[in-house]
Amino acid sequence: MTPLIVIAAGGTGGHMFPAQALAEEMLARGWRVKLATDARGARYAGGFPDEVEVGVVPSATFARGGLVAKARVPLTLTSGTFRALAAFRRDRPALVAGFGGYPAIPAMAAAVMLKLPRLLHEQNGVLGRVNQIFATRVNAVACGTWPTELPDGVEALHVGNPVRGAILARAAAPYITPGDYPMSVLVMGGSQGARVLSDVVPEAISRLPDDIRTRIRVAHQARPEDHDRVAAFYDDAGINADIRPFFDDVPRRMADAQLVIARSGASTVADLSVIGRPSILIPLASAIRDEQTVNARALSEAGAAILVPERKLNPQSLAEQVELILTSPDGALQMSRAALSVARPDAAARLADLAEYVSKEAA
C-alpha cells in the first residue's frame, strides 16, 4: 500500500511554504500526502499540488481574540484532536510531520496519542510555541536555521528550510546588476507587520536621486487597509509601483529584482539565498523570541544583506542604503553571490530523507 504522510502546518506562509516543499518532494517519491491545517491555513493551500488532500480541522490560538475567544481555545483544539484521531484511524499515516503553528496541534496531538512516527521541522532560529510543546514528543527534530535554540535534552538535525519547486526552478538565476536601465525593487512584509514597511519604504524611495528614482519599478506587498495610501504616495512621487496584498508570483519577482526589502521570515530568507538576491532585512520587532533577527544572521554575516533593526528604520537612512546598493553594481553582485553561498537548495530532499528514515525506524 502507498505510504501516507500527513503534514500539519499553521496558517502563515512561513509554515506553509516549507510544508508545500516537503509535500512536493514526498509526492515525487511516490507517497500519498495529506495536509492538516485550519481554515486560515487552507487559504495558503492553493499552491500545493492537486494530489495533496487538504483536511481542515478546528484550531485556535491564544494570540488573538478577547477573553471569550481565549476561553474557547482548549475546547476547539480538543475537538480538532478528536477529528484528527478519527481520520488517522480510518487512514493510518506512516508519518506525521509538524511545521508549527496552532493549526498543527490537533494532528500532532493525535499522532502522539496513537504512537505514530512523527517529526518536527522548525523554520526559525528559535522554536515556536507549538514546536516547543512537541519537541520532546517526536522521533526527530529538523531545523531550518542553524544554530537553533532547543530545549534541554533535545537534539536536532540541520536540514535547512525547504523551498517550493517554483523557487528551486529559479535557483541561482542570473543576477542583472543595477545599472542605467529600469531596475526592480521587491518589498515584502510577510503575513504580519507589513505596516511599518508601508510607512517607511515609499518615502525612502521618493528620497532617492532623480536619476535612480525614475528608473525604479517597485512591487510592494501592503495590507489591504494600507493599499490606497501607499498607492497614492507612490503615484504622487511619480514612482512606478505595483501594490498588492499578496504576490502569487514571488519567485519570478524575486528573480527579476535588483534589490529586495523585506521582513526576515525564515521562508523569505531561504528564498533569497536559493535565488541569490541582495536584500535589506527588517526583522519583526514584535516577535516575542526575536526569531527574525536570528533568521537574518546568516545572510547578514555573509555580506548578502543589510540588517536594520526596526527601531532604527527611517526613510532617510533606508534611502541611503538603497542608493548604496543600486549605485554599486559590483557590490550588489557580490551580495548576490554571498546569498547563494549560504543557500541549502537540497533542504526539501534532506527533510524527505529524514521523513522516510523516521517512518521506518519508528514504526
Tab-separated table of C-alpha atoms in Angstrom:
chain	number	residue	atom	x	y	z
A	1	MET	CA	0.000	0.000	0.000
A	2	THR	CA	1.251	3.502	-0.814
A	3	PRO	CA	2.533	5.151	2.389
A	4	LEU	CA	0.795	8.277	3.663
A	5	ILE	CA	2.420	11.330	5.196
A	6	VAL	CA	0.243	13.861	6.996
A	7	ILE	CA	1.794	17.326	7.029
A	8	ALA	CA	0.485	19.537	9.842
A	9	ALA	CA	1.115	23.239	9.413
A	10	GLY	CA	-0.110	26.590	10.680
A	11	GLY	CA	-1.834	29.349	8.823
A	12	THR	CA	1.037	31.585	7.674
A	13	GLY	CA	3.312	31.421	4.674
A	14	GLY	CA	6.262	30.854	6.990
A	15	HIS	CA	4.820	27.462	7.952
A	16	MET	CA	3.000	26.612	4.751
A	17	PHE	CA	5.687	27.231	2.127
A	18	PRO	CA	8.219	24.734	3.563
A	19	ALA	CA	5.321	22.330	4.163
A	20	GLN	CA	4.439	22.680	0.484
A	21	ALA	CA	8.057	21.970	-0.464
A	22	LEU	CA	8.037	18.718	1.527
A	23	ALA	CA	4.682	17.767	0.010
A	24	GLU	CA	6.099	18.204	-3.498
A	25	GLU	CA	9.147	16.090	-2.661
A	26	MET	CA	7.183	13.280	-0.999
A	27	LEU	CA	4.773	13.089	-3.934
A	28	ALA	CA	7.750	12.779	-6.263
A	29	ARG	CA	8.926	9.823	-4.146
A	30	GLY	CA	5.608	8.038	-4.559
A	31	TRP	CA	3.973	8.890	-1.229
A	32	ARG	CA	0.408	9.985	-0.657
A	33	VAL	CA	0.242	13.377	1.032
A	34	LYS	CA	-2.429	14.976	3.193
A	35	LEU	CA	-2.280	18.480	4.647
A	36	ALA	CA	-3.785	19.071	8.101
A	37	THR	CA	-4.464	22.735	8.799
A	38	ASP	CA	-7.266	25.101	9.785
A	39	ALA	CA	-9.425	27.432	7.701
A	40	ARG	CA	-6.763	30.152	7.766
A	41	GLY	CA	-4.061	27.760	6.627
A	42	ALA	CA	-6.286	26.411	3.869
A	43	ARG	CA	-6.068	29.841	2.213
A	44	TYR	CA	-2.376	29.138	1.569
A	45	ALA	CA	-3.026	25.662	0.203
A	46	GLY	CA	-3.722	26.842	-3.322
A	47	GLY	CA	-0.063	26.427	-4.232
A	48	PHE	CA	0.051	22.799	-3.093
A	49	PRO	CA	-0.068	20.139	-5.819
A	50	ASP	CA	-3.569	18.972	-6.707
A	51	GLU	CA	-2.718	15.474	-5.442
A	52	VAL	CA	-2.494	16.755	-1.861
A	53	GLU	CA	-5.709	16.211	0.088
A	54	VAL	CA	-6.401	19.198	2.322
A	55	GLY	CA	-8.014	18.366	5.652
A	56	VAL	CA	-9.367	21.327	7.614
A	57	VAL	CA	-9.580	20.693	11.367
A	58	PRO	CA	-10.779	23.042	14.114
A	59	SER	CA	-7.949	25.025	15.673
A	60	ALA	CA	-7.440	28.234	17.619
A	61	THR	CA	-4.727	30.366	19.179
A	62	PHE	CA	-4.414	32.279	22.429
A	63	ALA	CA	-2.765	35.117	20.494
A	64	ARG	CA	-5.968	36.538	19.026
A	65	GLY	CA	-9.438	37.480	20.261
A	66	GLY	CA	-10.873	38.515	23.607
A	67	LEU	CA	-11.382	36.587	26.810
A	68	VAL	CA	-14.290	34.567	25.452
A	69	ALA	CA	-12.327	33.529	22.379
A	70	LYS	CA	-9.326	32.566	24.505
A	71	ALA	CA	-11.542	30.513	26.826
A	72	ARG	CA	-12.743	28.509	23.828
A	73	VAL	CA	-9.245	27.615	22.622
A	74	PRO	CA	-8.840	24.382	24.661
A	75	LEU	CA	-12.284	23.170	23.561
A	76	THR	CA	-11.558	23.944	19.921
A	77	LEU	CA	-8.184	22.196	19.999
A	78	THR	CA	-9.715	19.184	21.736
A	79	SER	CA	-12.404	18.981	19.077
A	80	GLY	CA	-9.764	19.192	16.355
A	81	THR	CA	-7.710	16.457	18.013
A	82	PHE	CA	-10.671	14.074	18.117
A	83	ARG	CA	-11.321	14.804	14.444
A	84	ALA	CA	-7.676	14.028	13.656
A	85	LEU	CA	-7.805	10.815	15.704
A	86	ALA	CA	-10.817	9.610	13.734
A	87	ALA	CA	-9.143	10.485	10.437
A	88	PHE	CA	-5.918	8.680	11.378
A	89	ARG	CA	-7.806	5.559	12.402
A	90	ARG	CA	-9.568	5.493	9.016
A	91	ASP	CA	-6.368	6.098	7.059
A	92	ARG	CA	-3.290	5.448	9.192
A	93	PRO	CA	-0.318	7.673	8.324
A	94	ALA	CA	3.164	6.211	8.027
A	95	LEU	CA	4.418	9.568	9.325
A	96	VAL	CA	3.057	12.848	10.691
A	97	ALA	CA	5.279	15.892	10.111
A	98	GLY	CA	4.596	19.104	12.021
A	99	PHE	CA	5.746	22.522	10.834
A	100	GLY	CA	4.479	24.580	13.763
A	101	GLY	CA	1.580	26.940	14.296
A	102	TYR	CA	-1.524	26.276	16.358
A	103	PRO	CA	-3.313	24.532	13.465
A	104	ALA	CA	-0.654	21.794	13.708
A	105	ILE	CA	-1.664	20.892	17.271
A	106	PRO	CA	-4.622	18.557	16.551
A	107	ALA	CA	-2.716	16.346	14.101
A	108	MET	CA	0.452	16.266	16.206
A	109	ALA	CA	-1.504	15.504	19.397
A	110	ALA	CA	-3.363	12.691	17.645
A	111	ALA	CA	-0.062	11.296	16.337
A	112	VAL	CA	1.349	11.239	19.872
A	113	MET	CA	-1.747	9.500	21.233
A	114	LEU	CA	-1.642	6.833	18.521
A	115	LYS	CA	2.162	6.464	18.780
A	116	LEU	CA	2.601	7.163	15.078
A	117	PRO	CA	6.068	8.008	13.692
A	118	ARG	CA	6.387	11.784	13.842
A	119	LEU	CA	8.863	14.581	13.289
A	120	LEU	CA	9.004	18.347	13.565
A	121	HIS	CA	10.515	20.957	11.304
A	122	GLU	CA	11.351	24.311	12.867
A	123	GLN	CA	11.927	27.067	10.338
A	124	ASN	CA	13.197	29.791	12.676
A	125	GLY	CA	16.315	30.025	14.809
A	126	VAL	CA	14.139	29.786	17.940
A	127	LEU	CA	11.489	27.098	18.463
A	128	GLY	CA	7.957	28.367	18.124
A	129	ARG	CA	5.444	27.751	20.908
A	130	VAL	CA	3.814	24.719	19.315
A	131	ASN	CA	7.102	23.088	18.375
A	132	GLN	CA	8.294	23.674	21.944
A	133	ILE	CA	5.304	21.634	23.139
A	134	PHE	CA	6.060	18.678	20.880
A	135	ALA	CA	9.883	18.794	20.660
A	136	THR	CA	10.274	16.126	23.346
A	137	ARG	CA	7.393	14.057	21.996
A	138	VAL	CA	8.604	13.330	18.470
A	139	ASN	CA	11.088	10.928	16.935
A	140	ALA	CA	13.157	13.626	15.247
A	141	VAL	CA	13.516	17.413	15.092
A	142	ALA	CA	14.786	19.077	11.922
A	143	CYS	CA	15.909	22.693	11.822
A	144	GLY	CA	15.912	25.200	9.007
A	145	THR	CA	18.124	27.821	10.675
A	146	TRP	CA	21.358	26.915	12.420
A	147	PRO	CA	22.069	27.097	15.213
A	148	THR	CA	18.543	26.841	16.641
A	149	GLU	CA	17.822	27.286	20.330
A	150	LEU	CA	16.494	23.953	21.581
A	151	PRO	CA	15.063	22.713	24.900
A	152	ASP	CA	17.433	20.785	27.162
A	153	GLY	CA	17.860	17.205	26.033
A	154	VAL	CA	16.538	17.791	22.515
A	155	GLU	CA	18.867	17.103	19.613
A	156	ALA	CA	18.177	18.246	16.071
A	157	LEU	CA	19.405	17.801	12.535
A	158	HIS	CA	20.129	20.842	10.387
A	159	VAL	CA	18.447	20.261	7.029
A	160	GLY	CA	17.751	23.859	6.006
A	161	ASN	CA	14.423	25.426	5.093
A	162	PRO	CA	12.728	23.649	2.176
A	163	VAL	CA	11.736	25.927	-0.687
A	164	ARG	CA	8.941	25.336	-3.174
A	165	GLY	CA	9.565	23.955	-6.611
A	166	ALA	CA	8.815	27.372	-8.124
A	167	ILE	CA	11.737	28.807	-6.122
A	168	LEU	CA	14.032	25.899	-6.995
A	169	ALA	CA	13.229	26.450	-10.659
A	170	ARG	CA	14.922	29.853	-10.311
A	171	ALA	CA	17.795	28.745	-8.079
A	172	ALA	CA	20.922	30.806	-8.792
A	173	ALA	CA	19.086	32.657	-11.579
A	174	PRO	CA	21.490	35.070	-13.323
A	175	TYR	CA	21.533	38.385	-11.486
A	176	ILE	CA	21.247	41.553	-13.550
A	177	THR	CA	23.265	44.110	-11.622
A	178	PRO	CA	21.932	47.637	-11.072
A	179	GLY	CA	22.645	49.992	-13.939
A	180	ASP	CA	21.416	52.714	-16.251
A	181	TYR	CA	18.155	50.941	-17.111
A	182	PRO	CA	14.874	50.062	-15.361
A	183	MET	CA	15.505	48.377	-12.013
A	184	SER	CA	13.122	46.328	-9.876
A	185	VAL	CA	12.746	46.600	-6.096
A	186	LEU	CA	10.595	43.991	-4.342
A	187	VAL	CA	9.090	44.946	-0.959
A	188	MET	CA	7.575	42.170	1.160
A	189	GLY	CA	6.238	42.454	4.685
A	190	GLY	CA	5.132	38.878	5.242
A	191	SER	CA	1.817	37.893	6.765
A	192	GLN	CA	2.458	40.095	9.808
A	193	GLY	CA	3.767	43.568	10.415
A	194	ALA	CA	3.836	44.927	6.860
A	195	ARG	CA	2.591	48.319	8.030
A	196	VAL	CA	5.985	49.701	9.007
A	197	LEU	CA	7.316	48.948	5.530
A	198	SER	CA	4.315	50.757	4.055
A	199	ASP	CA	5.071	53.694	6.353
A	200	VAL	CA	8.781	53.979	5.569
A	201	VAL	CA	9.687	52.401	2.209
A	202	PRO	CA	7.638	54.642	-0.126
A	203	GLU	CA	9.101	57.787	1.409
A	204	ALA	CA	12.606	56.304	1.308
A	205	ILE	CA	12.234	55.530	-2.406
A	206	SER	CA	10.931	59.059	-3.009
A	207	ARG	CA	14.118	60.489	-1.465
A	208	LEU	CA	16.404	58.771	-3.952
A	209	PRO	CA	18.201	60.966	-6.500
A	210	ASP	CA	16.078	61.611	-9.584
A	211	ASP	CA	18.263	59.570	-11.930
A	212	ILE	CA	17.718	56.476	-9.729
A	213	ARG	CA	14.109	57.061	-8.678
A	214	THR	CA	12.821	57.463	-12.225
A	215	ARG	CA	14.304	54.095	-13.219
A	216	ILE	CA	12.863	52.094	-10.311
A	217	ARG	CA	9.839	49.824	-10.581
A	218	VAL	CA	8.530	48.853	-7.139
A	219	ALA	CA	6.490	45.741	-6.348
A	220	HIS	CA	5.166	46.393	-2.832
A	221	GLN	CA	3.188	43.977	-0.685
A	222	ALA	CA	0.871	46.034	1.506
A	223	ARG	CA	-2.042	45.192	3.768
A	224	PRO	CA	-5.456	45.918	2.201
A	225	GLU	CA	-6.058	48.718	4.699
A	226	ASP	CA	-2.777	50.381	3.640
A	227	HIS	CA	-3.185	49.928	-0.112
A	228	ASP	CA	-4.782	53.244	-1.040
A	229	ARG	CA	-2.401	55.472	0.898
A	230	VAL	CA	0.663	53.572	-0.334
A	231	ALA	CA	-0.555	53.722	-3.920
A	232	ALA	CA	-1.310	57.440	-3.597
A	233	PHE	CA	2.145	58.192	-2.188
A	234	TYR	CA	3.963	56.336	-4.972
A	235	ASP	CA	1.731	57.992	-7.580
A	236	ASP	CA	2.274	61.493	-6.187
A	237	ALA	CA	6.025	60.852	-6.145
A	238	GLY	CA	5.977	59.693	-9.761
A	239	ILE	CA	7.202	56.206	-8.855
A	240	ASN	CA	6.147	53.201	-10.930
A	241	ALA	CA	4.664	50.837	-8.335
A	242	ASP	CA	2.538	47.695	-8.222
A	243	ILE	CA	0.869	47.380	-4.794
A	244	ARG	CA	-0.899	44.166	-3.796
A	245	PRO	CA	-1.794	42.404	-0.523
A	246	PHE	CA	-0.252	39.171	-1.763
A	247	PHE	CA	2.034	38.233	-4.640
A	248	ASP	CA	1.377	34.796	-6.070
A	249	ASP	CA	4.433	35.090	-8.319
A	250	VAL	CA	7.140	35.851	-5.758
A	251	PRO	CA	9.697	33.515	-7.410
A	252	ARG	CA	9.560	35.494	-10.665
A	253	ARG	CA	9.524	38.889	-8.964
A	254	MET	CA	12.427	37.974	-6.689
A	255	ALA	CA	14.488	36.621	-9.575
A	256	ASP	CA	13.838	39.834	-11.541
A	257	ALA	CA	14.705	42.140	-8.625
A	258	GLN	CA	17.911	44.102	-8.238
A	259	LEU	CA	17.059	44.533	-4.537
A	260	VAL	CA	14.617	43.011	-2.045
A	261	ILE	CA	13.441	44.918	1.047
A	262	ALA	CA	11.679	42.547	3.406
A	263	ARG	CA	10.976	41.105	6.800
A	264	SER	CA	13.311	38.226	7.646
A	265	GLY	CA	10.844	35.399	7.979
A	266	ALA	CA	12.501	32.012	7.572
A	267	SER	CA	10.937	31.293	4.178
A	268	THR	CA	11.869	34.718	2.817
A	269	VAL	CA	15.467	34.220	3.938
A	270	ALA	CA	15.547	30.762	2.343
A	271	ASP	CA	14.102	32.070	-0.936
A	272	LEU	CA	16.619	34.927	-1.031
A	273	SER	CA	19.543	32.578	-0.505
A	274	VAL	CA	18.425	29.978	-3.057
A	275	ILE	CA	17.700	32.546	-5.788
A	276	GLY	CA	20.570	34.755	-4.654
A	277	ARG	CA	19.490	38.379	-4.283
A	278	PRO	CA	20.790	41.382	-2.314
A	279	SER	CA	18.452	42.409	0.447
A	280	ILE	CA	17.718	44.880	3.205
A	281	LEU	CA	16.090	42.942	6.037
A	282	ILE	CA	13.984	44.473	8.807
A	283	PRO	CA	13.183	41.832	11.473
A	284	LEU	CA	9.724	41.921	13.007
A	285	ALA	CA	10.186	43.844	16.263
A	286	SER	CA	7.078	42.392	17.905
A	287	ALA	CA	8.307	38.794	17.539
A	288	ILE	CA	8.451	37.606	21.150
A	289	ARG	CA	11.530	35.445	20.652
A	290	ASP	CA	13.169	37.840	18.154
A	291	GLU	CA	13.478	34.879	15.800
A	292	GLN	CA	13.584	37.048	12.691
A	293	THR	CA	16.856	38.629	13.795
A	294	VAL	CA	18.272	35.138	14.236
A	295	ASN	CA	16.934	34.155	10.813
A	296	ALA	CA	18.675	37.080	9.123
A	297	ARG	CA	22.047	36.469	10.738
A	298	ALA	CA	23.468	34.092	8.108
A	299	LEU	CA	22.716	36.445	5.206
A	300	SER	CA	23.931	39.464	7.163
A	301	GLU	CA	27.173	37.844	8.300
A	302	ALA	CA	27.842	36.571	4.766
A	303	GLY	CA	27.533	40.112	3.409
A	304	ALA	CA	24.377	39.294	1.439
A	305	ALA	CA	22.019	41.532	3.394
A	306	ILE	CA	21.925	44.772	5.341
A	307	LEU	CA	20.204	44.082	8.665
A	308	VAL	CA	18.197	47.024	10.008
A	309	PRO	CA	16.549	46.782	13.449
A	310	GLU	CA	13.017	48.158	13.225
A	311	ARG	CA	13.721	50.774	15.888
A	312	LYS	CA	16.430	52.224	13.612
A	313	LEU	CA	14.341	52.184	10.440
A	314	ASN	CA	13.643	55.625	8.983
A	315	PRO	CA	13.173	56.983	5.453
A	316	GLN	CA	16.491	58.829	5.197
A	317	SER	CA	18.765	56.014	6.346
A	318	LEU	CA	16.838	53.488	4.247
A	319	ALA	CA	17.137	55.740	1.186
A	320	GLU	CA	20.900	55.882	1.731
A	321	GLN	CA	21.132	52.087	1.957
A	322	VAL	CA	19.013	51.584	-1.175
A	323	GLU	CA	21.124	54.128	-3.060
A	324	LEU	CA	24.335	52.440	-1.921
A	325	ILE	CA	23.246	49.091	-3.368
A	326	LEU	CA	21.679	50.433	-6.570
A	327	THR	CA	24.733	52.542	-7.425
A	328	SER	CA	27.265	49.767	-6.735
A	329	PRO	CA	26.870	47.053	-9.389
A	330	ASP	CA	29.981	45.185	-8.268
A	331	GLY	CA	28.908	45.333	-4.630
A	332	ALA	CA	25.377	44.212	-5.480
A	333	LEU	CA	26.738	41.286	-7.485
A	334	GLN	CA	28.913	40.300	-4.532
A	335	MET	CA	25.848	40.411	-2.252
A	336	SER	CA	24.018	38.155	-4.695
A	337	ARG	CA	26.873	35.638	-4.673
A	338	ALA	CA	27.103	35.832	-0.887
A	339	ALA	CA	23.413	34.938	-0.614
A	340	LEU	CA	23.983	31.844	-2.753
A	341	SER	CA	26.896	30.837	-0.516
A	342	VAL	CA	24.560	30.163	2.436
A	343	ALA	CA	21.780	28.504	0.422
A	344	ARG	CA	20.539	24.970	1.003
A	345	PRO	CA	18.620	24.186	-2.163
A	346	ASP	CA	18.528	20.496	-1.218
A	347	ALA	CA	16.668	21.127	2.060
A	348	ALA	CA	13.423	19.510	0.874
A	349	ALA	CA	15.277	16.380	-0.229
A	350	ARG	CA	17.169	16.215	3.065
A	351	LEU	CA	13.957	16.587	5.047
A	352	ALA	CA	12.269	13.932	2.908
A	353	ASP	CA	15.199	11.579	3.574
A	354	LEU	CA	14.694	12.111	7.301
A	355	ALA	CA	10.939	11.586	6.956
A	356	GLU	CA	11.437	8.250	5.223
A	357	TYR	CA	14.011	7.173	7.796
A	358	VAL	CA	11.745	8.046	10.764
A	359	SER	CA	8.757	6.333	9.169
A	360	LYS	CA	10.700	3.054	9.024
A	361	GLU	CA	12.696	3.240	12.247
A	362	ALA	CA	9.846	4.434	14.478
A	363	ALA	CA	7.126	2.220	13.029
